[in-house]
Amino acid sequence: MFKLKKKHTVTFKRRKLLHIIYAYSLIVLFFITIYVIDHYVFTRSSYEINTIFYLIPIIAFASFTFYLFYTSRYSFSKIQQIKAKLRHVILFNKLYVTDKDTNPYKAVTSMKFKFYFQDHSLIIESYPNGAPYTLQSVSLAKKLESALSMNLTDIKHRSPHFVTYEFSVNKPDRIIVDKALLNDFDPLTIPLDSEKDWKFTNVPHGLIAGATGSGKTFMIYYLILQFAIRGADIFILDPKRSDLSSLKSSIPNASNRIASTPATMAKILREANDEMNKRYDTMFNKTDVELGKNYIHYNLKPIVIVFDEVAAAMEEDKKIAKEIDSYLKQLILKGRQAGIFMILSTQKPNAEAVSTVIRDQIGLRIALGQLSKSGYRMTLGDEWDELPSAETETGKGFVFLDGEGWTLPRPFEAPYLDFEGLNYRQELYSAMMNNR
């Protein structure tokens, strides 16, 4: 469809309606002149104008009309559409400088855009050239997003001379969870949508935030099932005793794997810490231990602890909350190499629920539904100035993945669990029994 990495350049180009009218007027005048000469001059002699001379203004009229259409935002060429839209951004935001004394219609200098396509993205580089509008180049994101009608996915400051914006050409496809997806999978990677994958062994632990009705629980269901088919030992901490606790019938030995009281939750976390330390003793208490090896190389199963509504657990028993917080920090800071992964969820992503120390070590962060600006920052990190545009309905929001080179969270739509076409409880039970 596109020639990869061929850069197209856009600079100041003012197309005034008056100039277009002048051009059409000249073509019409030329046609009238030929007609007058043919009918009122040559008719009195033996000469006549050949028909081809009448075709000249017609061809000029058609060619100029085609040129205007081809270079407009309505062009059938995707490249020309983008060029036209970027020219409008330059013009409407006055990202140019003219010499008013000589020619106010000719730019002395202007913002220069270069763009190219790479994989599923449109990459735009903006070059302000040190002009008075230079500072605007770092705040063009929303204007470009609106003009192009594309989702902004990243902003990268690669050089003092230009800023790079990345846009998604096509919206990623939402994952539909079915038998085929569950039977064909990468043991170390969980798909999030058609373009994003969570490599949990490299960027461990997950945080999911969202208010009631945001789709947070269904996202957790999806991750639990994905880890189950990968042979993980799964534990669930559910202080509210709600949806996740209802999975007891689908999880073997559920009484030791699902906890709802502060004491039982602390017990599971304490045992996980003990197991983590035991694994490290097994892996590294050898004189000839190989560097860079992790739990996979020792045939150890991953352990996944899903902690729903962390804030509720911390508020229920302040004394045990300190113990829980201590275990959480240990598991999140040290668990990756030992194959122990945490998935935390909360309605209120504040420091009381998830401390900064914990949050900064979490590789996958998802915010579903509408949150406050501070809620988004607590969930997704605070390295961004403004979020890109995204739908924030049920099951939709933002995602941020460490290790991908992103500087901005990206729009996200959670996988769809079709409970009518997929017996979730049966699939979960079968997966856990098969991997015991």
CSV table of C-alpha atoms in Angstrom, one decimal, residues 25-429:
chain,number,residue,atom,x,y,z
A,25,SER,CA,-11.0,33.1,-15.4
A,26,LEU,CA,-7.9,33.0,-17.6
A,27,ILE,CA,-8.9,29.6,-19.0
A,28,VAL,CA,-12.4,30.9,-19.8
A,29,LEU,CA,-11.1,34.1,-21.3
A,30,PHE,CA,-8.8,32.1,-23.5
A,31,PHE,CA,-11.7,30.0,-24.7
A,32,ILE,CA,-13.8,33.1,-25.4
A,33,THR,CA,-10.9,34.6,-27.3
A,34,ILE,CA,-10.6,31.6,-29.6
A,35,TYR,CA,-14.4,31.6,-30.1
A,36,VAL,CA,-14.4,35.3,-31.1
A,37,ILE,CA,-11.5,34.9,-33.5
A,38,ASP,CA,-13.1,31.9,-35.1
A,39,HIS,CA,-16.6,33.4,-35.5
A,40,TYR,CA,-15.9,37.0,-36.1
A,41,VAL,CA,-12.5,37.2,-37.8
A,42,PHE,CA,-11.8,34.0,-39.7
A,43,THR,CA,-15.4,33.6,-41.0
A,44,ARG,CA,-14.7,36.6,-43.3
A,45,SER,CA,-11.8,34.8,-44.8
A,46,SER,CA,-11.0,31.3,-46.0
A,47,TYR,CA,-9.3,30.4,-42.7
A,48,GLU,CA,-10.9,28.7,-39.7
A,49,ILE,CA,-9.6,27.6,-36.4
A,50,ASN,CA,-9.0,23.9,-36.1
A,51,THR,CA,-11.2,22.0,-33.6
A,52,ILE,CA,-8.1,21.1,-31.6
A,53,PHE,CA,-7.7,24.7,-30.5
A,54,TYR,CA,-11.0,24.4,-28.7
A,55,LEU,CA,-9.8,21.4,-26.9
A,56,ILE,CA,-6.8,23.3,-25.4
A,57,PRO,CA,-8.9,25.4,-22.9
A,58,ILE,CA,-11.1,22.4,-22.2
A,59,ILE,CA,-8.1,20.2,-21.4
A,60,ALA,CA,-6.6,23.0,-19.3
A,61,PHE,CA,-9.9,23.4,-17.4
A,62,ALA,CA,-10.1,19.7,-16.7
A,63,SER,CA,-6.4,19.4,-15.8
A,64,PHE,CA,-6.5,22.2,-13.4
A,65,THR,CA,-9.7,20.9,-11.8
A,66,PHE,CA,-8.0,17.4,-11.5
A,67,TYR,CA,-4.9,19.0,-9.9
A,68,LEU,CA,-7.0,20.9,-7.3
A,69,PHE,CA,-8.8,17.7,-6.4
A,70,TYR,CA,-5.7,15.5,-6.4
A,71,THR,CA,-3.8,17.8,-4.1
A,72,SER,CA,-6.8,18.3,-1.7
A,73,ARG,CA,-7.8,16.5,1.5
A,74,TYR,CA,-10.4,14.7,-0.6
A,75,SER,CA,-7.8,13.2,-3.0
A,76,PHE,CA,-7.9,9.5,-3.8
A,77,SER,CA,-4.2,9.4,-2.9
A,78,LYS,CA,-3.6,8.9,0.8
A,79,ILE,CA,-0.2,10.7,0.5
A,80,GLN,CA,-1.9,13.8,-1.0
A,81,GLN,CA,-4.6,13.7,1.6
A,82,ILE,CA,-2.0,13.9,4.4
A,83,LYS,CA,0.0,16.6,2.6
A,84,ALA,CA,-3.2,18.7,2.3
A,85,LYS,CA,-4.1,18.2,5.9
A,86,LEU,CA,-0.6,19.1,7.1
A,87,ARG,CA,-0.6,22.2,4.9
A,88,HIS,CA,-3.8,23.2,6.6
A,89,VAL,CA,-2.2,22.8,10.0
A,90,ILE,CA,0.6,25.1,9.0
A,91,LEU,CA,-1.8,27.7,7.6
A,92,PHE,CA,-4.5,27.7,10.3
A,93,ASN,CA,-1.9,27.8,13.1
A,94,LYS,CA,0.3,30.4,11.3
A,95,LEU,CA,3.4,28.2,11.5
A,96,TYR,CA,5.1,30.4,8.9
A,97,VAL,CA,6.8,33.8,8.6
A,98,THR,CA,6.3,36.1,5.6
A,99,ASP,CA,7.9,39.4,4.5
A,100,LYS,CA,4.9,41.8,4.8
A,101,ASP,CA,6.8,44.6,2.9
A,102,THR,CA,7.6,42.6,-0.2
A,103,ASN,CA,5.1,39.7,-0.6
A,104,PRO,CA,2.8,38.7,2.3
A,105,TYR,CA,1.8,35.6,0.4
A,106,LYS,CA,5.3,34.1,0.2
A,107,ALA,CA,6.9,32.5,3.2
A,108,VAL,CA,10.4,33.4,4.2
A,109,THR,CA,10.3,30.3,6.4
A,110,SER,CA,7.7,27.8,7.6
A,111,MET,CA,7.2,24.7,9.7
A,112,LYS,CA,8.4,21.8,7.6
A,113,PHE,CA,6.8,18.4,8.0
A,114,LYS,CA,8.3,15.1,6.8
A,115,PHE,CA,6.2,12.0,7.0
A,116,TYR,CA,6.5,8.3,6.1
A,117,PHE,CA,4.8,5.0,6.9
A,118,GLN,CA,6.3,2.3,9.0
A,119,ASP,CA,4.5,-1.0,9.9
A,120,HIS,CA,1.0,0.2,11.1
A,121,SER,CA,2.1,3.7,11.9
A,122,LEU,CA,2.4,7.1,10.3
A,123,ILE,CA,5.5,8.9,11.4
A,124,ILE,CA,5.6,12.7,11.2
A,125,GLU,CA,8.7,14.8,11.9
A,126,SER,CA,8.2,18.5,12.5
A,127,TYR,CA,11.1,20.9,11.8
A,128,PRO,CA,10.4,24.5,13.2
A,129,ASN,CA,13.7,25.9,11.9
A,130,GLY,CA,14.2,28.1,14.9
A,131,ALA,CA,11.4,30.4,13.9
A,132,PRO,CA,9.1,32.3,16.4
A,133,TYR,CA,6.7,29.4,16.4
A,134,THR,CA,9.3,26.9,17.5
A,135,LEU,CA,7.8,26.3,20.9
A,136,GLN,CA,4.5,25.3,19.2
A,137,SER,CA,6.2,22.2,17.7
A,138,VAL,CA,6.1,20.4,21.0
A,139,SER,CA,2.4,21.1,21.5
A,140,LEU,CA,1.1,20.2,18.0
A,141,ALA,CA,0.0,16.7,19.0
A,142,LYS,CA,-3.7,17.4,19.5
A,143,LYS,CA,-3.9,19.6,16.4
A,144,LEU,CA,-2.3,17.0,14.2
A,145,GLU,CA,-4.5,14.2,15.7
A,146,SER,CA,-7.6,16.3,14.9
A,147,ALA,CA,-6.5,17.2,11.4
A,148,LEU,CA,-5.5,13.7,10.4
A,149,SER,CA,-8.3,11.9,12.3
A,150,MET,CA,-5.8,9.4,13.5
A,151,ASN,CA,-4.9,8.3,17.1
A,152,LEU,CA,-1.7,9.6,18.4
A,153,THR,CA,0.4,6.8,19.8
A,154,ASP,CA,3.7,8.5,20.7
A,155,ILE,CA,5.8,11.6,20.8
A,156,LYS,CA,9.5,11.3,20.6
A,157,HIS,CA,12.0,14.1,21.0
A,158,ARG,CA,14.8,12.6,19.0
A,159,SER,CA,16.8,15.8,18.3
A,160,PRO,CA,16.8,19.5,19.2
A,161,HIS,CA,16.0,20.2,15.6
A,162,PHE,CA,12.8,18.3,15.3
A,163,VAL,CA,10.0,16.4,17.1
A,164,THR,CA,8.6,13.1,16.0
A,165,TYR,CA,4.9,12.2,16.2
A,166,GLU,CA,3.6,8.6,15.7
A,167,PHE,CA,0.0,7.9,14.7
A,168,SER,CA,-1.8,4.7,14.3
A,169,VAL,CA,-3.0,4.3,10.6
A,170,ASN,CA,-5.6,1.6,11.5
A,171,LYS,CA,-7.3,1.0,14.8
A,172,PRO,CA,-5.9,-2.3,16.3
A,173,ASP,CA,-8.4,-5.1,16.2
A,174,ARG,CA,-10.0,-6.2,19.4
A,175,ILE,CA,-9.2,-9.8,20.5
A,176,ILE,CA,-12.2,-12.1,20.6
A,177,VAL,CA,-11.5,-14.9,23.1
A,178,ASP,CA,-12.5,-18.2,21.5
A,179,LYS,CA,-11.2,-21.8,21.3
A,180,ALA,CA,-8.8,-21.0,18.5
A,181,LEU,CA,-7.1,-18.3,20.6
A,182,LEU,CA,-6.8,-20.6,23.6
A,183,ASN,CA,-5.3,-23.5,21.5
A,184,ASP,CA,-2.7,-21.4,19.7
A,185,PHE,CA,-0.5,-19.4,22.0
A,186,ASP,CA,3.0,-18.3,22.8
A,187,PRO,CA,3.9,-19.6,26.3
A,188,LEU,CA,5.8,-16.4,27.2
A,189,THR,CA,3.6,-13.8,25.6
A,190,ILE,CA,-0.1,-12.7,26.2
A,191,PRO,CA,-1.8,-10.9,23.3
A,192,LEU,CA,-3.6,-7.7,24.3
A,193,ASP,CA,-4.9,-6.7,20.9
A,194,SER,CA,-3.9,-7.3,17.3
A,195,GLU,CA,-0.8,-5.1,17.7
A,196,LYS,CA,0.2,-5.3,21.3
A,197,ASP,CA,1.6,-8.2,23.3
A,198,TRP,CA,2.6,-8.5,27.0
A,199,LYS,CA,5.9,-10.3,27.3
A,200,PHE,CA,5.4,-10.9,31.0
A,201,THR,CA,8.7,-12.6,31.6
A,202,ASN,CA,10.5,-9.4,30.5
A,203,VAL,CA,8.1,-6.8,31.8
A,204,PRO,CA,6.5,-8.5,34.8
A,205,HIS,CA,3.4,-7.6,36.9
A,206,GLY,CA,0.2,-5.8,35.9
A,207,LEU,CA,-1.9,-3.0,37.2
A,208,ILE,CA,-5.5,-2.6,36.1
A,209,ALA,CA,-7.5,0.5,37.3
A,210,GLY,CA,-11.1,1.4,36.6
A,211,ALA,CA,-14.4,2.3,38.3
A,212,THR,CA,-17.3,0.0,38.7
A,213,GLY,CA,-18.6,-1.0,35.2
A,214,SER,CA,-15.4,-0.1,33.4
A,215,GLY,CA,-14.7,-3.7,32.4
A,216,LYS,CA,-11.9,-4.2,34.8
A,217,THR,CA,-13.1,-7.6,36.1
A,218,PHE,CA,-13.5,-9.0,32.6
A,219,MET,CA,-9.9,-8.0,31.8
A,220,ILE,CA,-8.8,-9.8,34.9
A,221,TYR,CA,-10.8,-12.9,33.9
A,222,TYR,CA,-9.0,-12.8,30.5
A,223,LEU,CA,-5.5,-12.7,32.1
A,224,ILE,CA,-6.4,-15.4,34.6
A,225,LEU,CA,-7.4,-17.7,31.7
A,226,GLN,CA,-4.3,-16.8,29.7
A,227,PHE,CA,-2.0,-17.7,32.6
A,228,ALA,CA,-4.0,-20.8,33.3
A,229,ILE,CA,-3.4,-22.3,29.8
A,230,ARG,CA,0.3,-21.5,30.2
A,231,GLY,CA,0.5,-23.7,33.2
A,232,ALA,CA,0.7,-21.1,35.9
A,233,ASP,CA,-0.2,-21.7,39.6
A,234,ILE,CA,-2.9,-19.1,40.2
A,235,PHE,CA,-3.9,-17.5,43.5
A,236,ILE,CA,-6.7,-14.9,43.9
A,237,LEU,CA,-7.0,-12.3,46.7
A,238,ASP,CA,-10.5,-10.8,46.7
A,239,PRO,CA,-11.2,-8.7,49.8
A,240,LYS,CA,-14.6,-7.7,48.6
A,241,ARG,CA,-15.7,-11.3,48.2
A,242,SER,CA,-17.3,-10.5,44.8
A,243,ASP,CA,-16.8,-11.7,41.2
A,244,LEU,CA,-13.4,-13.3,41.5
A,245,SER,CA,-14.4,-15.3,44.6
A,246,SER,CA,-17.1,-16.9,42.5
A,247,LEU,CA,-14.4,-18.8,40.6
A,248,LYS,CA,-14.0,-21.3,43.4
A,249,SER,CA,-15.8,-24.0,41.4
A,250,SER,CA,-13.4,-23.5,38.5
A,251,ILE,CA,-10.1,-23.6,40.5
A,252,PRO,CA,-8.8,-26.9,41.9
A,253,ASN,CA,-8.0,-26.7,45.6
A,254,ALA,CA,-9.7,-23.3,45.7
A,255,SER,CA,-9.7,-23.1,49.5
A,256,ASN,CA,-6.0,-22.7,49.5
A,257,ARG,CA,-5.9,-20.5,46.4
A,258,ILE,CA,-8.6,-17.9,46.9
A,259,ALA,CA,-8.5,-15.6,50.0
A,260,SER,CA,-10.9,-12.9,51.1
A,261,THR,CA,-9.8,-12.0,54.7
A,262,PRO,CA,-6.7,-10.0,55.5
A,263,ALA,CA,-5.2,-12.9,57.4
A,264,THR,CA,-5.6,-15.4,54.6
A,265,MET,CA,-4.4,-12.9,52.0
A,266,ALA,CA,-1.3,-12.2,54.1
A,267,LYS,CA,-0.8,-16.0,54.4
A,268,ILE,CA,-0.8,-16.5,50.6
A,269,LEU,CA,1.6,-13.6,50.1
A,270,ARG,CA,3.9,-14.9,52.8
A,271,GLU,CA,4.0,-18.4,51.3
A,272,ALA,CA,4.7,-16.8,47.9
A,273,ASN,CA,7.6,-14.9,49.4
A,274,ASP,CA,8.9,-18.2,50.9
A,275,GLU,CA,8.6,-19.9,47.6
A,276,MET,CA,10.4,-17.1,45.9
A,277,ASN,CA,13.4,-17.3,48.3
A,278,LYS,CA,13.4,-21.1,48.0
A,279,ARG,CA,13.6,-20.8,44.2
A,280,TYR,CA,16.5,-18.4,44.4
A,281,ASP,CA,18.3,-20.8,46.6
A,282,THR,CA,17.7,-23.6,44.1
A,283,MET,CA,18.7,-21.5,41.1
A,284,PHE,CA,21.8,-19.6,42.5
A,285,ASN,CA,23.3,-21.7,45.2
A,286,LYS,CA,25.6,-23.4,42.8
A,287,THR,CA,29.2,-22.5,42.0
A,288,ASP,CA,28.6,-23.1,38.2
A,289,VAL,CA,25.3,-21.3,37.9
A,290,GLU,CA,24.7,-19.9,34.4
A,291,LEU,CA,24.3,-16.1,34.2
A,292,GLY,CA,21.0,-14.7,33.0
A,293,LYS,CA,18.9,-17.8,33.7
A,294,ASN,CA,15.4,-17.6,35.2
A,295,TYR,CA,12.7,-19.9,36.4
A,296,ILE,CA,12.0,-21.2,32.8
A,297,HIS,CA,15.5,-22.8,32.6
A,298,TYR,CA,14.9,-24.8,35.8
A,299,ASN,CA,11.5,-26.0,34.6
A,300,LEU,CA,9.6,-24.1,37.3
A,301,LYS,CA,6.0,-23.1,36.8
A,302,PRO,CA,5.1,-19.5,36.9
A,303,ILE,CA,3.1,-18.4,40.0
A,304,VAL,CA,0.5,-15.6,39.4
A,305,ILE,CA,-1.2,-13.8,42.2
A,306,VAL,CA,-4.3,-11.7,41.3
A,307,PHE,CA,-5.0,-9.1,44.0
A,308,ASP,CA,-8.3,-7.5,43.3
A,309,GLU,CA,-9.2,-4.1,45.0
A,310,VAL,CA,-5.9,-3.6,46.7
A,311,ALA,CA,-7.3,-0.4,48.4
A,312,ALA,CA,-10.1,-2.4,50.1
A,313,ALA,CA,-7.6,-4.8,51.6
A,314,MET,CA,-5.4,-2.0,52.9
A,315,GLU,CA,-8.3,-0.3,54.6
A,316,GLU,CA,-9.8,-3.4,56.3
A,317,ASP,CA,-7.0,-4.2,58.8
A,318,LYS,CA,-4.3,-1.5,59.2
A,319,LYS,CA,-2.0,-3.8,61.1
A,320,ILE,CA,-2.1,-6.7,58.6
A,321,ALA,CA,-2.0,-4.1,55.8
A,322,LYS,CA,1.6,-3.3,56.6
A,323,GLU,CA,2.5,-7.0,56.4
A,324,ILE,CA,0.7,-7.2,53.1
A,325,ASP,CA,2.4,-4.1,51.7
A,326,SER,CA,5.8,-5.5,52.8
A,327,TYR,CA,5.2,-8.8,51.0
A,328,LEU,CA,3.9,-7.0,47.9
A,329,LYS,CA,7.0,-5.0,47.6
A,330,GLN,CA,9.3,-8.0,47.9
A,331,LEU,CA,7.3,-10.0,45.3
A,332,ILE,CA,7.1,-7.1,42.8
A,333,LEU,CA,10.8,-6.1,43.3
A,334,LYS,CA,12.3,-9.6,43.2
A,335,GLY,CA,9.7,-11.9,41.7
A,336,ARG,CA,10.4,-11.7,38.0
A,337,GLN,CA,13.4,-14.0,37.8
A,338,ALA,CA,11.8,-16.5,40.1
A,339,GLY,CA,8.7,-16.6,38.0
A,340,ILE,CA,6.3,-15.0,40.5
A,341,PHE,CA,4.0,-12.3,39.0
A,342,MET,CA,1.5,-10.0,40.5
A,343,ILE,CA,-1.7,-8.6,38.9
A,344,LEU,CA,-3.2,-5.7,41.0
A,345,SER,CA,-6.5,-4.1,40.4
A,346,THR,CA,-8.1,-1.1,42.1
A,347,GLN,CA,-10.9,1.5,41.6
A,348,LYS,CA,-8.8,4.2,43.2
A,349,PRO,CA,-5.2,4.2,41.9
A,350,ASN,CA,-3.8,6.4,44.7
A,351,ALA,CA,-0.6,6.1,46.7
A,352,GLU,CA,-2.5,4.5,49.6
A,353,ALA,CA,-3.6,1.6,47.4
A,354,VAL,CA,-0.5,1.2,45.2
A,355,SER,CA,2.6,2.9,46.4
A,356,THR,CA,5.0,4.6,44.0
A,357,VAL,CA,7.7,2.0,44.8
A,358,ILE,CA,5.3,-0.7,43.6
A,359,ARG,CA,3.8,1.1,40.7
A,360,ASP,CA,7.2,2.0,39.2
A,361,GLN,CA,8.1,-1.7,39.0
A,362,ILE,CA,4.9,-2.8,37.2
A,363,GLY,CA,5.4,-3.5,33.5
A,364,LEU,CA,1.8,-3.6,32.3
A,365,ARG,CA,-0.6,-0.8,33.2
A,366,ILE,CA,-4.2,-0.5,32.0
A,367,ALA,CA,-6.7,2.2,32.8
A,368,LEU,CA,-10.3,1.4,31.7
A,369,GLY,CA,-13.3,3.7,31.6
A,370,GLN,CA,-13.0,7.3,32.8
A,371,LEU,CA,-10.6,8.3,35.5
A,372,SER,CA,-9.4,11.6,36.8
A,373,LYS,CA,-6.2,13.1,35.5
A,374,SER,CA,-4.5,12.1,38.7
A,375,GLY,CA,-6.0,8.6,38.5
A,376,TYR,CA,-4.5,8.2,35.0
A,377,ARG,CA,-1.1,9.4,36.2
A,378,MET,CA,-1.1,7.1,39.2
A,379,THR,CA,-2.0,4.2,36.8
A,380,LEU,CA,-0.1,4.9,33.7
A,381,GLY,CA,2.9,6.8,35.0
A,382,ASP,CA,3.5,10.6,34.8
A,383,GLU,CA,6.0,11.0,32.0
A,384,TRP,CA,3.4,12.4,29.6
A,385,ASP,CA,2.0,15.9,29.4
A,386,GLU,CA,-1.3,15.0,27.8
A,387,LEU,CA,-3.0,11.7,26.9
A,388,PRO,CA,-3.9,11.0,23.3
A,389,SER,CA,-7.5,10.8,22.3
A,390,ALA,CA,-9.3,7.5,23.1
A,391,GLU,CA,-12.7,6.1,23.8
A,392,THR,CA,-13.3,5.5,27.5
A,393,GLU,CA,-16.4,3.4,27.5
A,394,THR,CA,-16.8,0.0,29.1
A,395,GLY,CA,-13.7,-2.1,28.2
A,396,LYS,CA,-11.9,0.8,26.6
A,397,GLY,CA,-9.2,3.1,27.8
A,398,PHE,CA,-5.4,3.3,27.8
A,399,VAL,CA,-2.5,0.9,28.1
A,400,PHE,CA,1.2,1.4,28.9
A,401,LEU,CA,3.8,-1.3,28.4
A,402,ASP,CA,7.4,-0.9,29.7
A,403,GLY,CA,10.2,-2.0,27.4
A,404,GLU,CA,8.5,-1.0,24.2
A,405,GLY,CA,10.1,2.4,23.9
A,406,TRP,CA,6.8,4.2,24.4
A,407,THR,CA,6.6,7.7,25.8
A,408,LEU,CA,2.8,7.9,25.8
A,409,PRO,CA,0.1,5.5,26.9
A,410,ARG,CA,-1.8,4.1,24.0
A,411,PRO,CA,-5.6,3.8,23.3
A,412,PHE,CA,-6.7,0.3,24.2
A,413,GLU,CA,-9.8,-2.0,23.9
A,414,ALA,CA,-9.8,-5.0,26.2
A,415,PRO,CA,-10.3,-8.5,24.8
A,416,TYR,CA,-13.9,-9.6,24.5
A,417,LEU,CA,-15.1,-12.6,26.4
A,418,ASP,CA,-18.1,-14.1,24.8
A,419,PHE,CA,-19.6,-16.1,27.6
A,420,GLU,CA,-22.3,-17.5,25.3
A,421,GLY,CA,-19.8,-18.9,22.9
A,422,LEU,CA,-17.2,-19.9,25.4
A,423,ASN,CA,-17.8,-21.8,28.7
A,424,TYR,CA,-15.3,-19.8,30.7
A,425,ARG,CA,-15.6,-21.8,33.9
A,426,GLN,CA,-15.1,-25.1,32.1
A,427,GLU,CA,-12.2,-23.7,30.1
A,428,LEU,CA,-10.5,-22.4,33.2
A,429,TYR,CA,-11.0,-25.6,35.2
